[in-house]
Coordinates of C-alpha atoms and ligand atoms in Angstrom, one line a residue:
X71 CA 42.6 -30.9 -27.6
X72 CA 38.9 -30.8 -29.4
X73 CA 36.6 -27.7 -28.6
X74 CA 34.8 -29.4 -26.6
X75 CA 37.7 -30.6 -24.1
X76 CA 38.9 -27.1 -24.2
X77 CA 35.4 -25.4 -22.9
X78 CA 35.7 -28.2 -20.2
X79 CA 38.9 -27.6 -19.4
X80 CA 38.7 -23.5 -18.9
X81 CA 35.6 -23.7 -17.2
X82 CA 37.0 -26.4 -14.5
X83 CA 39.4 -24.4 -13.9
X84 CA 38.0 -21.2 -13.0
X85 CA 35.1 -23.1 -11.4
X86 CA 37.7 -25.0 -9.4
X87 CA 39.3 -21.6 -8.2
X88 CA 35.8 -20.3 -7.4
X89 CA 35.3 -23.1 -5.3
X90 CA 38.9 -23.0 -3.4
X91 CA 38.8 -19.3 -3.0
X92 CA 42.2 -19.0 -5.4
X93 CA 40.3 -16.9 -8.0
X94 CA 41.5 -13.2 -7.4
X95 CA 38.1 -11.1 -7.7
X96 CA 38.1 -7.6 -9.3
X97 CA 35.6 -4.9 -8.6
X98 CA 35.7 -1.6 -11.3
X99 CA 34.2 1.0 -9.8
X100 CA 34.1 1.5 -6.0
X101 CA 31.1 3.5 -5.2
X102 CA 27.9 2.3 -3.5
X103 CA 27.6 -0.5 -5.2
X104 CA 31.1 -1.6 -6.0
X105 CA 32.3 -0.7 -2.2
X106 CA 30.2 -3.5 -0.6
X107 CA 30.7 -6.1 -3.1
X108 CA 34.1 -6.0 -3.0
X109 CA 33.6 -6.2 0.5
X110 CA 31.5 -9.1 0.5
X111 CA 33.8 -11.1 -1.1
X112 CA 36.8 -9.9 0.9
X113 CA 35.0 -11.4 3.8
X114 CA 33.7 -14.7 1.9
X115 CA 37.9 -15.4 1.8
X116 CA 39.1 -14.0 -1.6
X117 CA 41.3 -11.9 -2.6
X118 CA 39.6 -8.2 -4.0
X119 CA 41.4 -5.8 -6.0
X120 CA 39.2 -2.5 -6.4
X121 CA 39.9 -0.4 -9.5
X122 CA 38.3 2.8 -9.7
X123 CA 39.6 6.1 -11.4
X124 CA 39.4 7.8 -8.3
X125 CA 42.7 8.7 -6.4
X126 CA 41.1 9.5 -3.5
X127 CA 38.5 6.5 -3.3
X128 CA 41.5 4.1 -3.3
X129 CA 43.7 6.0 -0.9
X130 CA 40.6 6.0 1.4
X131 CA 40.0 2.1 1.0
X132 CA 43.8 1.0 1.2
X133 CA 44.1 3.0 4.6
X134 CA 40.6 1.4 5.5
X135 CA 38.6 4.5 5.9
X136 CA 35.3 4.0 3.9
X137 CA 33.2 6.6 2.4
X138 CA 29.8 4.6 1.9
X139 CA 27.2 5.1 4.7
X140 CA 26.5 1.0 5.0
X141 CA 30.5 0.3 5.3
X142 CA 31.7 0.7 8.2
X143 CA 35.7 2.1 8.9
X144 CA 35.6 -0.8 11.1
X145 CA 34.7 -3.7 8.9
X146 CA 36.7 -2.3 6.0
X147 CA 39.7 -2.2 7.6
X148 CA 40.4 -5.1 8.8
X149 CA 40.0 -6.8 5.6
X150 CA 42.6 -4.0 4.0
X151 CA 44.7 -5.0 7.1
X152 CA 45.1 -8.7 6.4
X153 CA 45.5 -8.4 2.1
X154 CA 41.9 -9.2 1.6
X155 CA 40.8 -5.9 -0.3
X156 CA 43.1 -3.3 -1.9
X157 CA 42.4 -0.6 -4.5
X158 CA 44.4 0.7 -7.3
X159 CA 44.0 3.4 -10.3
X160 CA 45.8 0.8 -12.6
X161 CA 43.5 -1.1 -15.0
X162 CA 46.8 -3.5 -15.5
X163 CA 46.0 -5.2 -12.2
X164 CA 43.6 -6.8 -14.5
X165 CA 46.1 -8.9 -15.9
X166 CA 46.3 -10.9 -12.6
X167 CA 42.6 -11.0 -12.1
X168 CA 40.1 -14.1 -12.8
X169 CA 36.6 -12.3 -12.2
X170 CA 35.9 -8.4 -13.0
X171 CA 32.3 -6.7 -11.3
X172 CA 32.3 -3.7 -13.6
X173 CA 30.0 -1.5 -10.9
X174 CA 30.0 2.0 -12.8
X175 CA 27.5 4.7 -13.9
X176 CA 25.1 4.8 -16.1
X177 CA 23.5 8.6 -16.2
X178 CA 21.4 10.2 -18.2
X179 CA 22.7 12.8 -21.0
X180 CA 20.8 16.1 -20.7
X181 CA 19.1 14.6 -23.5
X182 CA 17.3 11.8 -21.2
X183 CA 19.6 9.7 -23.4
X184 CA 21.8 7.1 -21.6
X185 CA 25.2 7.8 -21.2
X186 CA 27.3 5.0 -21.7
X187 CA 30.6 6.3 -21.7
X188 CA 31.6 5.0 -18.0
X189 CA 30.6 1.2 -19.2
X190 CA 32.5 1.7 -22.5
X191 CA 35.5 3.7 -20.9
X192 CA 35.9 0.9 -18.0
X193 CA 35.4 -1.8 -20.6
X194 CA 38.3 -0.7 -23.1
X195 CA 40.4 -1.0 -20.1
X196 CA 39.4 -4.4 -19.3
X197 CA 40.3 -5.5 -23.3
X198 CA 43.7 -4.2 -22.9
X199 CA 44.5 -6.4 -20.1
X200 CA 41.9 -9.2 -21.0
X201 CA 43.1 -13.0 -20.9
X202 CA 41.5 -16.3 -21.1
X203 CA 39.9 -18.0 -18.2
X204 CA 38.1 -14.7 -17.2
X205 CA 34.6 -14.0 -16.0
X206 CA 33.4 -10.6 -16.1
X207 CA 29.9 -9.2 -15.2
X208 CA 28.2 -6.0 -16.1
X209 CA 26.0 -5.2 -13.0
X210 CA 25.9 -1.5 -14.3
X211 CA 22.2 -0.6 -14.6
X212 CA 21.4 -0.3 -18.5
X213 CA 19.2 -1.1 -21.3
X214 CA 18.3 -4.2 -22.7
X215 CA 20.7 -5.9 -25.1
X216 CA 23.9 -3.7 -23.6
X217 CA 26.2 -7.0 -22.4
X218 CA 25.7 -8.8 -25.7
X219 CA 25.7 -5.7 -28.0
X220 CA 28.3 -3.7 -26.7
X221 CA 30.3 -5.4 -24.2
X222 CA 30.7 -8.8 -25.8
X223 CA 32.0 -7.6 -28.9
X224 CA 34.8 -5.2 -27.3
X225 CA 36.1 -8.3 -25.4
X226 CA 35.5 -10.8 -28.7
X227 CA 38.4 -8.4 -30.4
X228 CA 40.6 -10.4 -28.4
X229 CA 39.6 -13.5 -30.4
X230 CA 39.1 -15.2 -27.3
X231 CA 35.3 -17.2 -27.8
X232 CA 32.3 -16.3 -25.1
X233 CA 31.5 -19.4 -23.3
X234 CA 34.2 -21.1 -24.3
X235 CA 37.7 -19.2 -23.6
X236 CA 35.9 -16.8 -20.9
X237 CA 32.5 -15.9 -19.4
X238 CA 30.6 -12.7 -19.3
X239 CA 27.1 -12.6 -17.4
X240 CA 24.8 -9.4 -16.6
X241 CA 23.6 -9.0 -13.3
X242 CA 21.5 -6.2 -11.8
X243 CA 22.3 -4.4 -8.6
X244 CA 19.4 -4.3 -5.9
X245 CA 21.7 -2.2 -3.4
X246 CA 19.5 -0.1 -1.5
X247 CA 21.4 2.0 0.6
X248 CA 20.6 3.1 3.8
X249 CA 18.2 -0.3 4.3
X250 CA 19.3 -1.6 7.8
X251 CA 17.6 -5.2 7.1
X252 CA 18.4 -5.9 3.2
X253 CA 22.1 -5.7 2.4
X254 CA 24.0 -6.9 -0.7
X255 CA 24.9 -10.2 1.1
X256 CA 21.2 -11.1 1.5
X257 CA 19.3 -9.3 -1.1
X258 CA 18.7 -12.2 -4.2
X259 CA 21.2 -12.1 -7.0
X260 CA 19.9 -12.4 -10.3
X261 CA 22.4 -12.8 -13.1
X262 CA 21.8 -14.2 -16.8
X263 CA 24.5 -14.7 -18.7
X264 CA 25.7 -14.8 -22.6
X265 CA 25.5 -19.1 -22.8
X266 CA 24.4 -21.6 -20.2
X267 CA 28.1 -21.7 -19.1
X268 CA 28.6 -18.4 -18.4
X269 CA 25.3 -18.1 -16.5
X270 CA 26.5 -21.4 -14.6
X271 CA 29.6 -19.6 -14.0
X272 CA 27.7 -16.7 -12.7
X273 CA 25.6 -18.5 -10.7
X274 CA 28.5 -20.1 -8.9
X275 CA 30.5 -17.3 -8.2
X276 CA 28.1 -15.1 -6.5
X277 CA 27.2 -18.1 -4.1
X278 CA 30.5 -17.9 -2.6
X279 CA 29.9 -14.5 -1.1
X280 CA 25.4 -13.8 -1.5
X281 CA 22.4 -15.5 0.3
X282 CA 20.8 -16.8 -2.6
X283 CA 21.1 -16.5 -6.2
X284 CA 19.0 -16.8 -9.2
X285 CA 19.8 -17.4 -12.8
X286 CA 17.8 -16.4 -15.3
X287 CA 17.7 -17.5 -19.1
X288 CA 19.7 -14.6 -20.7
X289 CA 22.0 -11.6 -20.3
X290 CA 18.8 -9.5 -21.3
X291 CA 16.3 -10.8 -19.3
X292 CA 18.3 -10.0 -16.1
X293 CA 19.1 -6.3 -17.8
X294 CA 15.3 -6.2 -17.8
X295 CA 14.8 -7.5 -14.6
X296 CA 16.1 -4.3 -13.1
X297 CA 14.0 -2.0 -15.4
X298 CA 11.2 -3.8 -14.6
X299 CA 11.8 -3.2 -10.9
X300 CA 12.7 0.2 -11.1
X301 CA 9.8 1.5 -13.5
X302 CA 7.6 -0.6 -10.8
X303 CA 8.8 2.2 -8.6
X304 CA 9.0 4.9 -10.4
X305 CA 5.4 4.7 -11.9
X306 CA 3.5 3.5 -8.5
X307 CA 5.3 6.5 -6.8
X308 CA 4.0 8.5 -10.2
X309 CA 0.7 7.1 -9.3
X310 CA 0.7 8.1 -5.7
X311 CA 1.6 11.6 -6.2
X312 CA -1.0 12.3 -8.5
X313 CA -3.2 10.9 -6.0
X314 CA -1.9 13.3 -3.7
X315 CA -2.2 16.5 -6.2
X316 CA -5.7 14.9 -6.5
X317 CA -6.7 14.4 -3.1
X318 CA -4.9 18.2 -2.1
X319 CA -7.5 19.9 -4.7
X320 CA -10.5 18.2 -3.3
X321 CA -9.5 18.8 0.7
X322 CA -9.2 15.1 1.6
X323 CA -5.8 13.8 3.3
X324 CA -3.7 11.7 1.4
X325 CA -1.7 10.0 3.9
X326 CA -4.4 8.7 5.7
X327 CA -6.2 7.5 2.7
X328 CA -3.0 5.1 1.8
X329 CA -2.8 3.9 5.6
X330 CA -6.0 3.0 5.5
X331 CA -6.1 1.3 1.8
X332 CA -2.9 -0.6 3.4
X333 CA -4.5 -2.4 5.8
X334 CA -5.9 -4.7 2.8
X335 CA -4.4 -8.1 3.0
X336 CA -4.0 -8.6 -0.6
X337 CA -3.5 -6.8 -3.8
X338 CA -2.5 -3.6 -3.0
X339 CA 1.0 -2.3 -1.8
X340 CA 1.5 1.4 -0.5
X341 CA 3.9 3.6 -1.9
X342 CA 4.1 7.3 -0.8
X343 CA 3.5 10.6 -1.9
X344 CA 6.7 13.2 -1.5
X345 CA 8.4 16.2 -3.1
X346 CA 10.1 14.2 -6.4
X347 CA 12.6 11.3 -7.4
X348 CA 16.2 10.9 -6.2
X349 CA 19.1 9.6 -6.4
X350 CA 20.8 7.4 -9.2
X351 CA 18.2 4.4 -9.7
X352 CA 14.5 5.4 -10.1
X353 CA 13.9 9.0 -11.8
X354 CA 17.0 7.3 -14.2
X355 CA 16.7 3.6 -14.9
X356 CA 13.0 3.9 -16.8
X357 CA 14.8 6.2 -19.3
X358 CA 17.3 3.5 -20.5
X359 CA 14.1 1.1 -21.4
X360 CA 12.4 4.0 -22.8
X361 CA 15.4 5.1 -25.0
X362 CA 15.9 1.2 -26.0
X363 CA 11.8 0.3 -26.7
X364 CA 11.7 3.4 -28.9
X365 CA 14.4 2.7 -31.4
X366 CA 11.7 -0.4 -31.7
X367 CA 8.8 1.4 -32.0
X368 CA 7.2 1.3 -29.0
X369 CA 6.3 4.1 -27.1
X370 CA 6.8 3.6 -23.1
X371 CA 3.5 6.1 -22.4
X372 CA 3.4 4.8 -18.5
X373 CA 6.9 5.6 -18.1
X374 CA 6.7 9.1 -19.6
X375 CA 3.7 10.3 -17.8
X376 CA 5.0 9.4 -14.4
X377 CA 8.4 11.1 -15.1
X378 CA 6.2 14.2 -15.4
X379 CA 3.9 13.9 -12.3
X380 CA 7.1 13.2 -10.3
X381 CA 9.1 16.2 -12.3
X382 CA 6.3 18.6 -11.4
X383 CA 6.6 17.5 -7.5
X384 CA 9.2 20.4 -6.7
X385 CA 6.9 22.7 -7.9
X386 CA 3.6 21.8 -5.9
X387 CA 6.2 21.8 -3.0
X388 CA 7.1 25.5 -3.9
X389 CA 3.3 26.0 -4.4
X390 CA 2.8 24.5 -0.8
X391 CA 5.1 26.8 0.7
X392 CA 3.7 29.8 -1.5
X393 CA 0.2 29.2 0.0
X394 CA 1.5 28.6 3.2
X395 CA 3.0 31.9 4.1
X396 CA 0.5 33.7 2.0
X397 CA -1.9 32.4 4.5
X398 CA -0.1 34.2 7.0
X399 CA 0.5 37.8 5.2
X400 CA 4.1 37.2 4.1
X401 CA 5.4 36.5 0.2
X402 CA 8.2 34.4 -0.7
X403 CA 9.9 37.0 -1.6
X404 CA 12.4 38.1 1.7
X405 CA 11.1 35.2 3.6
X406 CA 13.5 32.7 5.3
X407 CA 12.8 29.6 4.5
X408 CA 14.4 26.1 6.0
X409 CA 14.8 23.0 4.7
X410 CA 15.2 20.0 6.6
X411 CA 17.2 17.0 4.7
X412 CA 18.2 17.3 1.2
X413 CA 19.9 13.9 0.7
X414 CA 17.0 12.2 -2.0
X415 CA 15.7 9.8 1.2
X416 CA 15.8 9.3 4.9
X417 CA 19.6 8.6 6.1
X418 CA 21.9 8.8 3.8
X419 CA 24.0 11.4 2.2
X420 CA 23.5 11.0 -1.4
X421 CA 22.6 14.6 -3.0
X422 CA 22.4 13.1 -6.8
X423 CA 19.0 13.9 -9.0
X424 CA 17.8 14.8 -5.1
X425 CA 14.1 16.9 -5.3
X426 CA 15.5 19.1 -2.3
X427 CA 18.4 20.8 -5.1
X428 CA 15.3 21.7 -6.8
X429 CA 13.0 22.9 -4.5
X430 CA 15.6 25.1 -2.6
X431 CA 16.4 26.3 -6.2
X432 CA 12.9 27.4 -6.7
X433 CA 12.4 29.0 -3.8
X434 CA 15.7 31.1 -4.4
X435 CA 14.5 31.8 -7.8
X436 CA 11.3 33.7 -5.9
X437 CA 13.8 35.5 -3.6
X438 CA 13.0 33.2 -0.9
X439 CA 16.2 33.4 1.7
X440 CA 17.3 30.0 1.6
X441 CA 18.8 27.8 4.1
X442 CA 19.1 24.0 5.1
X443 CA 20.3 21.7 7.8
X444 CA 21.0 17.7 6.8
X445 CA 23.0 15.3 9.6
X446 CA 24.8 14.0 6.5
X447 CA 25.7 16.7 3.9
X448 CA 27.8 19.7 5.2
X449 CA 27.5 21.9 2.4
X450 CA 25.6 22.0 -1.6
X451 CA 26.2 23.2 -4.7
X452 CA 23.4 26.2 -5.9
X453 CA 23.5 27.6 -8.9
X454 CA 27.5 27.6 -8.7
X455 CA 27.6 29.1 -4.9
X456 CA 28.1 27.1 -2.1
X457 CA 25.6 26.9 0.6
X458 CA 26.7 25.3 4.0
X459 CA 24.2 23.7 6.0
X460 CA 23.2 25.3 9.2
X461 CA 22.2 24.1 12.7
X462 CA 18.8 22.1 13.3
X463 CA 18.0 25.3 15.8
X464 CA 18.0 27.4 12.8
X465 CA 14.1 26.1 12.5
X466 CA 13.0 28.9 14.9
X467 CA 14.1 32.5 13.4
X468 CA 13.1 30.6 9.9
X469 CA 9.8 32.3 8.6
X470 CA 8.7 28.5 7.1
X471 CA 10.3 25.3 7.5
X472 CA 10.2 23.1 4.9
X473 CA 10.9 18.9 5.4
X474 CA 11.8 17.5 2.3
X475 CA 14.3 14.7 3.7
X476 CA 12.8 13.0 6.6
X477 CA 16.0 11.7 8.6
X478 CA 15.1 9.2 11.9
X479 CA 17.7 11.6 13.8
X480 CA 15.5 14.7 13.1
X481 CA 14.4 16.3 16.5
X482 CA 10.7 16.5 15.0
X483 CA 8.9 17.2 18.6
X484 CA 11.3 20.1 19.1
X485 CA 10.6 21.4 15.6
X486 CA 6.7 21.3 16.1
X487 CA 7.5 23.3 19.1
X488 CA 10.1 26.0 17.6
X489 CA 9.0 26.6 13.7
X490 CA 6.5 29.1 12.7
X491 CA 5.2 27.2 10.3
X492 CA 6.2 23.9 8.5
X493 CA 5.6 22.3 5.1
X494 CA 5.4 18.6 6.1
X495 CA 6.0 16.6 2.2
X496 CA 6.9 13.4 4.1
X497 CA 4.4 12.8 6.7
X498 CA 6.9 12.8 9.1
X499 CA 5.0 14.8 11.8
X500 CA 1.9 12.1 11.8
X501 CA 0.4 12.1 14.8
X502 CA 1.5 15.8 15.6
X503 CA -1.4 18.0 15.5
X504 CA -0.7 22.0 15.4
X505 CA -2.1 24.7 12.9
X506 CA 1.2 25.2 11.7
X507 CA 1.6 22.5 9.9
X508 CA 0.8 21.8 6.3
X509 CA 1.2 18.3 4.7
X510 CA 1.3 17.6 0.9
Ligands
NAD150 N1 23.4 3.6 -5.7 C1 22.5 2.7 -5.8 O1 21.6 2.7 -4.9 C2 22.3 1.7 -6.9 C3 21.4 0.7 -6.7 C4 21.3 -0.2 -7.7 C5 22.0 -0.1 -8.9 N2 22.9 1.0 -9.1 C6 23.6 1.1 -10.3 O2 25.0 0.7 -10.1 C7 25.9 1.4 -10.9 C8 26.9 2.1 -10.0 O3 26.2 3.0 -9.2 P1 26.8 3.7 -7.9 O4 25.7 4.3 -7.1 O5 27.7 2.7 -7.2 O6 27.7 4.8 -8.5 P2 28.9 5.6 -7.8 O7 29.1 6.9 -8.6 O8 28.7 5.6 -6.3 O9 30.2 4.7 -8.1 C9 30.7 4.5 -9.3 C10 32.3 4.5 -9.2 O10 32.8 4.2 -10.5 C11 34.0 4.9 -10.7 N3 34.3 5.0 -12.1 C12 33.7 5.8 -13.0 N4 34.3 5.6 -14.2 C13 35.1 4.6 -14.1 C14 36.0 3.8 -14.9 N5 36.0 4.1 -16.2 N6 36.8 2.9 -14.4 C15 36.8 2.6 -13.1 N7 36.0 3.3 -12.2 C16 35.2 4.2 -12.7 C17 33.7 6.2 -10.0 O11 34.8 6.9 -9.6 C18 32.9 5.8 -8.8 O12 33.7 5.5 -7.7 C19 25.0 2.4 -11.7 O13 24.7 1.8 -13.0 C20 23.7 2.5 -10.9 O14 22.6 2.7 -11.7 C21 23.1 1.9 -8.1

């Protein structure tokens, strides 16, 4: 058979069992990403095998019992129930698989460096158990270049060829957990891939299960697309919070400054002030494109200077709370202080990179007496000891209550009533008015 008839011929056949739901869909890495993929295609009518390292993330999924927020127990279940989804430790259920989602981390070393360990460690798996006829697709969050530069050539050692003999596409995850209206099935799916047929082949499998999705040209211009997005975020929320340092020294109320400059029709979109970056995306994602544009000489100055505003958040929180209870004769030092929510935002339970670790930490530091109450994290690691969370009632013998995380199921109208005195870093008491509040 000539080259050509053999790209044809591969590629209509996975296409083929793309289209007649035969192809057997793999998801590596089963977290809050991963999770709800697999899900998504469980319920579009393939067959999902979840392979995470995690014992206990796949006994959970194969008795149907899910551990994400936006899963439900009762819509994982019955897709475990009738073969749908299952989940193994065992990379050689690759063997049997025609698509792999490779849905793992991408931290930061201490270093600010990215850590790329999970994407190589899940990926050496993968080449054992490679075959031809496969699609795979990096929708870890990482730096320009990583699909072609680091994935492609692990699974090239196979001597199978890219675009002809198997596909591999990059596609970033949007997931934003905790959003009630945008979930993966209807949030746009950009993908790129390594040639136009594995970008086709991208393209076509994602429409089975998503809304809408949307090639792009390469495997690095969708890596970037997700940079771009994130540093969007991270630098207008940089921006914002110097405002609000700014408008805090000069006595003039943030939040109702942004209300108001959001009631212009055009041109300007409001992002809010608060106590600091959370959770695995945006304090993160900015690094891996600064890391990448500086090996090429390029400096990513916006990038670094918000990372600092938003790093020095915790501290003008601990400031807040300083000034606070100075103002009514009592130090830090001996006082109890609350914090409500410490999940990085408003209803879910994801503690990682979360501001509130920090400013409880602070606080300790300045012999503050430290306690917290969160609806969806029983207990926190600080500084090796475990703290449990206490009772919302807890607000009232507390000397100051702090809100970092402002979660909808929050009895705010009873806290206004009970505390002694509140730091407010979310605007979530707007519209109470009482001299014991302070806002950022
Ligand atoms: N959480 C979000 O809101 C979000 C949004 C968009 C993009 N992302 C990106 O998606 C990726 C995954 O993030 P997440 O929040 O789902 O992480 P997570 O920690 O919730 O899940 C990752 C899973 O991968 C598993 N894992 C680790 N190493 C593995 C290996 N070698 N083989 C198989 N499984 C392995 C872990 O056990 C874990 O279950 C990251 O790159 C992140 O930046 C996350």
């Amino acid at each position: 058979m000539s080259d050509s008839l053999a790209v044809a011929a591969t590629q209509k056949i996975l296409e083929q069992k793309i289209l007649d739901r035969r192809a057997r869909v793999g998801i590596v890495g089963l977290g809050y990403v991963g999770l709800p993929l697999a899900v998504e295609f469980a319920r579009a009518g393939f067959s999902v095998t979840g392979i995470d390292i995690s014992e206990e993330k796949t006994r959970r999924v194969n008795a149907g019992d899910s551990y994400v927020g936006d899963i439900p127990s009762s819509v994982l279940a019955p897709l475990v129930e009738a073969g749908k989804l299952r989940a193994t430790t065992d990379f050689s259920a690759a063997l049997e698989l025609d698509t792999i989602n490779i849905c793992v981390p991408t931290p930061l070393r201490k270093t600010k460096d990215p850590d790329m360990s999970f994407i190589v460690s899940s990926c050496q798996e993968i080449a054992r158990h490679f075959h031809a006829g496969m699609l795979v697709i990096l929708e870890s969050t990482t730096y320009p270049g990583t699909t072609d530069e680091l994935v492609l050539p692990m699974l090239s050692k196979s001597g199978l060829e890219v675009g002809r003999d198997f596909f591999l596409c990059f596609s970033p995850e949007r997931v934003d957990p905790g959003n009630p209206k945008y979930q993966t099935v209807n949030i746009p799916k950009v993908v790129g891939g390594c040639t136009a047929a594995c970008t086709e082949m991208g393209r076509l499998f994602y429409s089975q299960a998503l809304e809408r999705v949307v090639p792009v040209s390469s495997t690095q211009v969708a890596e970037m697309v997700k940079l771009l997005e994130n540093t969007f975020r991270m630098i207008n929320i940089g921006l914002v919070n110097e405002m609000a340092l700014m408008c805090d020294r000069i006595g003039v109320d943030v939040w109702e400054v942004i209300d108001a400059a959001a009631t212009k029709p055009f041109g300007f979109m409001p992002f809010y002030p608060g106590p600091g970056l959370g959770g695995h995306c945006i304090p993160i994602d900015p690094f891996y494109l600064s890391w990448k544009t500086r090996q090429a000489g390029i400096e990513a100055r916006f990038i670094e200077l918000a990372g600092y505003i938003n790093g020095q958040m915790p501290h003008f929180v601990v400031d807040k709370v300083q000034g606070a209870l100075n103002d009514v004769g009592k130090p830090v030092k001996g006082s109890r202080i609350h914090v409500m929510g410490v999940a990085y935002k408003r209803d879910i339970d994801d503690l990682r990179e979360s501001p509130a670790l920090d400013v409880l930490l602070l606080l300790q530091r300045l012999g503050g007496i430290v306690s917290f109450s969160d609806p969806f994290v029983p207990s926190l690691k600080l500084d090796g000891t475990t703290l449990e969370a206490a009772p919302e009632t807890s607000v009232s013998s507390a000397d100051c209550v702090v809100i970092v995380t402002d979660h909808s199921s929050f009895d705010y109208a009873g806290l206004v009533d009970r505390a002694n005195l509140i730091v407010d870093t979310r605007n979530a008491l707007k519209g109470h008015t009482s001299k014991k509040i302070v806002r950022l």
